[in-house]
mmCIF file of C-alpha atoms in Angstrom:
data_model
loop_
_atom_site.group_PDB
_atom_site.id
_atom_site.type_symbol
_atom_site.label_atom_id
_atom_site.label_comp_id
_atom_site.label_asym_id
_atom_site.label_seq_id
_atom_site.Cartn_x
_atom_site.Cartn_y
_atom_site.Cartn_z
ATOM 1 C CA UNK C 1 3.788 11.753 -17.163
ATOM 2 C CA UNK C 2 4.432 9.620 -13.913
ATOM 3 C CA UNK C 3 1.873 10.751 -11.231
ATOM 4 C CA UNK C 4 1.765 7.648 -8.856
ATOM 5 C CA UNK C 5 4.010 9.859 -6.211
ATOM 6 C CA UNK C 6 0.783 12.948 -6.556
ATOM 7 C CA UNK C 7 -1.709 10.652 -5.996
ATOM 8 C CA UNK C 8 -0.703 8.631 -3.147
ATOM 9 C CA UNK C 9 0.496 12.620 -1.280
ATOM 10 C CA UNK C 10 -3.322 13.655 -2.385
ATOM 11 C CA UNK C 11 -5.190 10.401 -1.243
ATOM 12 C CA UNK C 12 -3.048 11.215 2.488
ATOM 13 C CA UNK C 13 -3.848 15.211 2.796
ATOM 14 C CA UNK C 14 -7.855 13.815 1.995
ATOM 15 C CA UNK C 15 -7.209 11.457 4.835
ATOM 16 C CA UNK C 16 -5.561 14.117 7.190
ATOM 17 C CA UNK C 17 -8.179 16.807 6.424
ATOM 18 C CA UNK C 18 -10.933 14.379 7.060
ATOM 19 C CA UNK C 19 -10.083 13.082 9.687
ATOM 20 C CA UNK C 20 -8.211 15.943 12.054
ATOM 21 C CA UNK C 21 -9.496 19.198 10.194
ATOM 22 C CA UNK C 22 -6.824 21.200 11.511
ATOM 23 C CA UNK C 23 -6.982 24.640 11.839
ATOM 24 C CA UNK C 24 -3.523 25.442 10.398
ATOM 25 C CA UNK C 25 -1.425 23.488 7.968
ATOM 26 C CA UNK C 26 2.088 23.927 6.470
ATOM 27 C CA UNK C 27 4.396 21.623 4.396
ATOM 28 C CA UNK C 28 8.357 20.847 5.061
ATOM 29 C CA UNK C 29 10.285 20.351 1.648
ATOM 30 C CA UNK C 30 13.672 19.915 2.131
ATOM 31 C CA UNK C 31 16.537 21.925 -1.073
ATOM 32 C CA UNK C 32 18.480 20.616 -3.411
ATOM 33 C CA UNK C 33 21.365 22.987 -1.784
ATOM 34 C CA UNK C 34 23.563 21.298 0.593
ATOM 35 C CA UNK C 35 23.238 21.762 4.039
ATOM 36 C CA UNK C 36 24.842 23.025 6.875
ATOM 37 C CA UNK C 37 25.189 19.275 8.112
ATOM 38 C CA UNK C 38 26.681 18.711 4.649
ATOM 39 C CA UNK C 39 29.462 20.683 5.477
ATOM 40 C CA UNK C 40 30.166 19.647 8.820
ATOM 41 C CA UNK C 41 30.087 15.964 7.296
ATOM 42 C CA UNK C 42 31.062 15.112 4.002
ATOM 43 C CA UNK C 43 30.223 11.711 3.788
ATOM 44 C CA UNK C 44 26.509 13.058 5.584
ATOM 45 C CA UNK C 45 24.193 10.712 3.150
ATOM 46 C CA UNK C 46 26.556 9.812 0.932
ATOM 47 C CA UNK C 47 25.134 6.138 0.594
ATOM 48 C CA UNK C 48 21.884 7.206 -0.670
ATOM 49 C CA UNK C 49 20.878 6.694 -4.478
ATOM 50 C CA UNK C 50 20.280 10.207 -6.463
ATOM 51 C CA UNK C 51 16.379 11.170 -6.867
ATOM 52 C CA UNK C 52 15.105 9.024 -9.771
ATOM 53 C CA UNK C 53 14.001 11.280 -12.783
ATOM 54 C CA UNK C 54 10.657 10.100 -12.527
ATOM 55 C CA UNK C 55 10.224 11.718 -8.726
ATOM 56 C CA UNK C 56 12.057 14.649 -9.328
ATOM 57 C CA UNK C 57 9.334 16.051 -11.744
ATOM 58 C CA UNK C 58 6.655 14.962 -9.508
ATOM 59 C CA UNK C 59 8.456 17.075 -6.593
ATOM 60 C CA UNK C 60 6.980 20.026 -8.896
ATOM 61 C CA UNK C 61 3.994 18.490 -8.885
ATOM 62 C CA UNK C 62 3.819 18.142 -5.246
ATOM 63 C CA UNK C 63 4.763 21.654 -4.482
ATOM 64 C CA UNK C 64 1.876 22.591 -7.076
ATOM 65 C CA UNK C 65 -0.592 20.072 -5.339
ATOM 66 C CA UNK C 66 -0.048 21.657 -1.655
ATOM 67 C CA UNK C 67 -0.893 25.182 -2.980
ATOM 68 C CA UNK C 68 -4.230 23.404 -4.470
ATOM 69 C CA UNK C 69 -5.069 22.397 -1.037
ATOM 70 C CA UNK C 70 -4.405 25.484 0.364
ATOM 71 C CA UNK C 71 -1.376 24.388 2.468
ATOM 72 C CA UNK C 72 1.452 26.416 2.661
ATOM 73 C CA UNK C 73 5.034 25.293 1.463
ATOM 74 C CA UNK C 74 8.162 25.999 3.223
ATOM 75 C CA UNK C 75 11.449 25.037 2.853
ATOM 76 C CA UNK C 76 14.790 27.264 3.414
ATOM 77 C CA UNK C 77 18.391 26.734 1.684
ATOM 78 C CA UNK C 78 21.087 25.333 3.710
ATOM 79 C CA UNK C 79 18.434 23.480 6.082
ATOM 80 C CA UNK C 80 16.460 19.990 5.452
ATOM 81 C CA UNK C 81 12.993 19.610 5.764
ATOM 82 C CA UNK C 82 13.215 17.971 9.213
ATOM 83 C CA UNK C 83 14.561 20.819 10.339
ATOM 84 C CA UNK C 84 12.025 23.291 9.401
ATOM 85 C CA UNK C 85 9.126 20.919 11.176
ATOM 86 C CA UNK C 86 11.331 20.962 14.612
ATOM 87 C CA UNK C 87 11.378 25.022 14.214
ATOM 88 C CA UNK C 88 7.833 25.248 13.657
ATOM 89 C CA UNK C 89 6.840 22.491 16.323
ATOM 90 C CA UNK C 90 8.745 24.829 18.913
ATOM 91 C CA UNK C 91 7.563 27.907 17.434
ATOM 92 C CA UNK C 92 4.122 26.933 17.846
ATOM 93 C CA UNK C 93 3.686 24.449 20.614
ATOM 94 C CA UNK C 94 3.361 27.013 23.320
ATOM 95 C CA UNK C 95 0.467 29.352 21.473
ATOM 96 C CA UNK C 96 -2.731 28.755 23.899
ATOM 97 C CA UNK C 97 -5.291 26.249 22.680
ATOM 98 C CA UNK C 98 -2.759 24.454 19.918
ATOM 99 C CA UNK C 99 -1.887 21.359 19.209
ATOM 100 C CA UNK C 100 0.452 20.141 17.121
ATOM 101 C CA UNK C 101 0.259 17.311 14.948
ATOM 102 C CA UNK C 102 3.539 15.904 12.483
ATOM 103 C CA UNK C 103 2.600 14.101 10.362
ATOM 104 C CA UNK C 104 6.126 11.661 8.768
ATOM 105 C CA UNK C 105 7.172 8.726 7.812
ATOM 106 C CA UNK C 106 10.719 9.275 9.496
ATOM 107 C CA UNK C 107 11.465 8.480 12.976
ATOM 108 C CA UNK C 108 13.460 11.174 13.580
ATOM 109 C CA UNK C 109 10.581 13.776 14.140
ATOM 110 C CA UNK C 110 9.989 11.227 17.280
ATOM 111 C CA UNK C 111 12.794 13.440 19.494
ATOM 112 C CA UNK C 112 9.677 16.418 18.794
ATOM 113 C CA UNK C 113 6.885 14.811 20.962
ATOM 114 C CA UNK C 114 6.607 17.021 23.990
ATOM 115 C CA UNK C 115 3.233 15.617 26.507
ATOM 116 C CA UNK C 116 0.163 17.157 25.020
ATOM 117 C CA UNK C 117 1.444 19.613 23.196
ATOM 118 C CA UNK C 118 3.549 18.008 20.441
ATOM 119 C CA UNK C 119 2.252 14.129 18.927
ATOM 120 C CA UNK C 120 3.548 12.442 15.887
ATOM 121 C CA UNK C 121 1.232 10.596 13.300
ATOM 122 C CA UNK C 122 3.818 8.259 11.961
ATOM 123 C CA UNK C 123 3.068 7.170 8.579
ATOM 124 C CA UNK C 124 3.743 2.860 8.135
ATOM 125 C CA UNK C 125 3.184 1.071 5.499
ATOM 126 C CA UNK C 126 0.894 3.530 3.274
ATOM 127 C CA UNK C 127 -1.786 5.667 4.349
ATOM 128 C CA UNK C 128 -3.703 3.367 5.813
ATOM 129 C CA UNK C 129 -1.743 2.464 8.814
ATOM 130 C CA UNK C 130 -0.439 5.374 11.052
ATOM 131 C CA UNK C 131 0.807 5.045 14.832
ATOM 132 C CA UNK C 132 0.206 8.210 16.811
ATOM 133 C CA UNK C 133 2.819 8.707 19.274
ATOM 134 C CA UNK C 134 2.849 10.563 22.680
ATOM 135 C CA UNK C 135 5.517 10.882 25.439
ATOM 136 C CA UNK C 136 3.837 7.605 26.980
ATOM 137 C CA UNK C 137 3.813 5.341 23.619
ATOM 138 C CA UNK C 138 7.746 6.338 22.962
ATOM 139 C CA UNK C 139 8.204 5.641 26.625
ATOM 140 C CA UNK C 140 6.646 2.019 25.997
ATOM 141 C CA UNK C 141 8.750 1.993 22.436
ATOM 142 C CA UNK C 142 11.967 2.746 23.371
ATOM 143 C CA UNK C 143 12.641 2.905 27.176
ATOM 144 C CA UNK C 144 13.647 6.549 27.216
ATOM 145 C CA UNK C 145 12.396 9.902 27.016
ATOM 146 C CA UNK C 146 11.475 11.454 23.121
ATOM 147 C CA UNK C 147 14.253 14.074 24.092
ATOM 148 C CA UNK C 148 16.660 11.496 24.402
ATOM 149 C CA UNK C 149 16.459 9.718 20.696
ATOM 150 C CA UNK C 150 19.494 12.098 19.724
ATOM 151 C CA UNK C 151 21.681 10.279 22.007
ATOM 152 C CA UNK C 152 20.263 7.498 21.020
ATOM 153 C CA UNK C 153 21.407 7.933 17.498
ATOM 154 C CA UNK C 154 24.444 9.362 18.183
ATOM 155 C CA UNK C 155 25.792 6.355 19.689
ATOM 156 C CA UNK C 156 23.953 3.675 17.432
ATOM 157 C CA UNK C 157 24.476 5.349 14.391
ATOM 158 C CA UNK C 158 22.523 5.861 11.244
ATOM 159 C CA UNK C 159 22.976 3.905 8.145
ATOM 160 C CA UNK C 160 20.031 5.487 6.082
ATOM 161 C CA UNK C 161 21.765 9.122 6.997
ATOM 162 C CA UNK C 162 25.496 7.442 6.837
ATOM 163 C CA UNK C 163 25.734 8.766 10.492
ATOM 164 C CA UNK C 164 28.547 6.695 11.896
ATOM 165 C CA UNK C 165 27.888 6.528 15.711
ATOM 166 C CA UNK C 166 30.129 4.719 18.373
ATOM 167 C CA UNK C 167 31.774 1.264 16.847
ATOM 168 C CA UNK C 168 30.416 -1.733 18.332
ATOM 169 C CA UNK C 169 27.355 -0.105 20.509
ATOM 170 C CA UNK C 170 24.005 -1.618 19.383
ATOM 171 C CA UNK C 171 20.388 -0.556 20.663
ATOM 172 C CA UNK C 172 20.687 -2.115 23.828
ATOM 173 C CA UNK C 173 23.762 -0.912 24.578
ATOM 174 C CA UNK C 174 23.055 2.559 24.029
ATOM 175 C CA UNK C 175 19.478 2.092 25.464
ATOM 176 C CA UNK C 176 21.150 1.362 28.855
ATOM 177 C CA UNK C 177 23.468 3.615 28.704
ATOM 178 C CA UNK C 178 21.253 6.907 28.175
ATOM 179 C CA UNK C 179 18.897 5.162 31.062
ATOM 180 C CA UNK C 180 21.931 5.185 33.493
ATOM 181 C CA UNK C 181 23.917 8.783 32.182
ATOM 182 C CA UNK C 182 20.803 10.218 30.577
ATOM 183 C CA UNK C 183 23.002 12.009 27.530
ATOM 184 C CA UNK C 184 26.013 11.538 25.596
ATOM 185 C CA UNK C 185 27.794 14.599 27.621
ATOM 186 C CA UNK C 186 27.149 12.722 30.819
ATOM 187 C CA UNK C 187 28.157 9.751 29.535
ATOM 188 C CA UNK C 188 31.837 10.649 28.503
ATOM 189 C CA UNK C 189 31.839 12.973 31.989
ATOM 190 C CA UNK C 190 31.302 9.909 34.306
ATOM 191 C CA UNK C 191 33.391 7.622 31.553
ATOM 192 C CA UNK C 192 35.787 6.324 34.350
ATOM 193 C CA UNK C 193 32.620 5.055 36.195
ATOM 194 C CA UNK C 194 31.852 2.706 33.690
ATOM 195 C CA UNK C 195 31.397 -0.810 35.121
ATOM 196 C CA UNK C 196 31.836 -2.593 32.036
ATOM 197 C CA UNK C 197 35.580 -2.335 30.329
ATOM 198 C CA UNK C 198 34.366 -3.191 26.979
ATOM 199 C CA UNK C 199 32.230 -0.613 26.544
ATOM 200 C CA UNK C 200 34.321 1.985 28.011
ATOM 201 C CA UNK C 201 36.677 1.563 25.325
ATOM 202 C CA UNK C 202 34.253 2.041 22.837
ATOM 203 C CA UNK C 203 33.422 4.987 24.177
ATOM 204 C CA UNK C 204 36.798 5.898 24.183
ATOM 205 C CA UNK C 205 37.937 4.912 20.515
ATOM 206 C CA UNK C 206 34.909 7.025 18.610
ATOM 207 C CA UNK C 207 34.457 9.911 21.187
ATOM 208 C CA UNK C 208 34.523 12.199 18.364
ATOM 209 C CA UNK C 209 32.219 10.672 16.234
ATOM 210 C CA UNK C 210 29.628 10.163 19.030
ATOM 211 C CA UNK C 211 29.717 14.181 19.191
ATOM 212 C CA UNK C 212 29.844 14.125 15.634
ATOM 213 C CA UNK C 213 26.541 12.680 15.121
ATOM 214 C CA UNK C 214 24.900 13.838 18.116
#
């Protein structure tokens, strides 16, 4: 049976125990259910290609090599994995003398990273190469606070999540914007103080999907 998948999850939970031995350790699986962003969105992922056979039974596998380790598995219908990491990074980022660590290859755990309470160990190009980011390093990254990266996304859009954003607003765009409004509310509140006509109409023509994705 196919097994690459196992080994490469095993050969990074040997690095992450080695290295950090953290105290605590759980494991985000997102459901085959749909979820509530599902149903605000229909077309919410649509572009992506169905799980190849070959991963789904190795998904099993996965679940099966967690409880090996001794990590504990959780994952609730209706809600994706990412979702379950943000709840437990909240939960548990106030308890006295914890830290906590995410460990992902997706950007979007970045808007988690609180000063020295919440980092992210994001995962490159295999285990081998990981970037730990703090408030400071996303600062340096992307001009704006970790907070922030859900504006961000709501006005540039996601193609890998089919999230459509605001038509004809790129990085920069929407990297100057939230530096000067600080949030898409703010933005469309102080709309007629726009400078730049362009862009106000922009704003204008996909207000609802900018609150959409948000």
């Amino acid at each position: 049976e196919p097994i690459n998948a196992v080994y490469g999850l095993s050969t990074i939970l040997l690095k992450i125990l080695r290295e950090h031995q953290p105290d605590y350790t759980a494991a985000a699986f997102d459901r085959p259910e749909p979820t509530f962003r599902d149903e605000m969105y229909k077309e919410y992922k649509a572009h992506r290609p169905p799980t190849a056979d070959e991963l789904i039974s190795q998904l099993i596998r996965a679940h099966e090599t967690f409880e090996k380790f001794g990590i504990k598995v959780v994952e609730k219908a209706g809600f994706e994995a990412d979702d379950i990491v943000g709840t437990l990074a909240e939960k548990f980022k106030n308890e006295p003398d914890i830290k906590v660590v995410i460990f992902s290859g997706d950007k979007d755990n970045l808007q988690l990273v609180d000063d020295a309470k919440v980092f992210v160990e994001l995962l490159r190009t295999g285990v081998s190469k990981t970037v730990t980011y703090d408030k400071a390093l996303f600062l340096q990254d992307y001009g704006f606070a970790p907070e922030q990266l859900v504006d961000y996304k709501a006005l540039v859009g996601d193609t890998s999540d089919n999230i459509p954003g605001v038509s004809g607003i790129g990085p920069k765009g929407a990297t100057d914007l939230i530096k000067e409004y600080g949030s898409v509310e703010k933005m469309y509140e102080d709309i007629g103080l726009i400078p730049k006509k362009v862009l106000k109409e922009k704003l204008e023509a996909d207000q609802a999907n900018a609150f959409l994705s948000k």
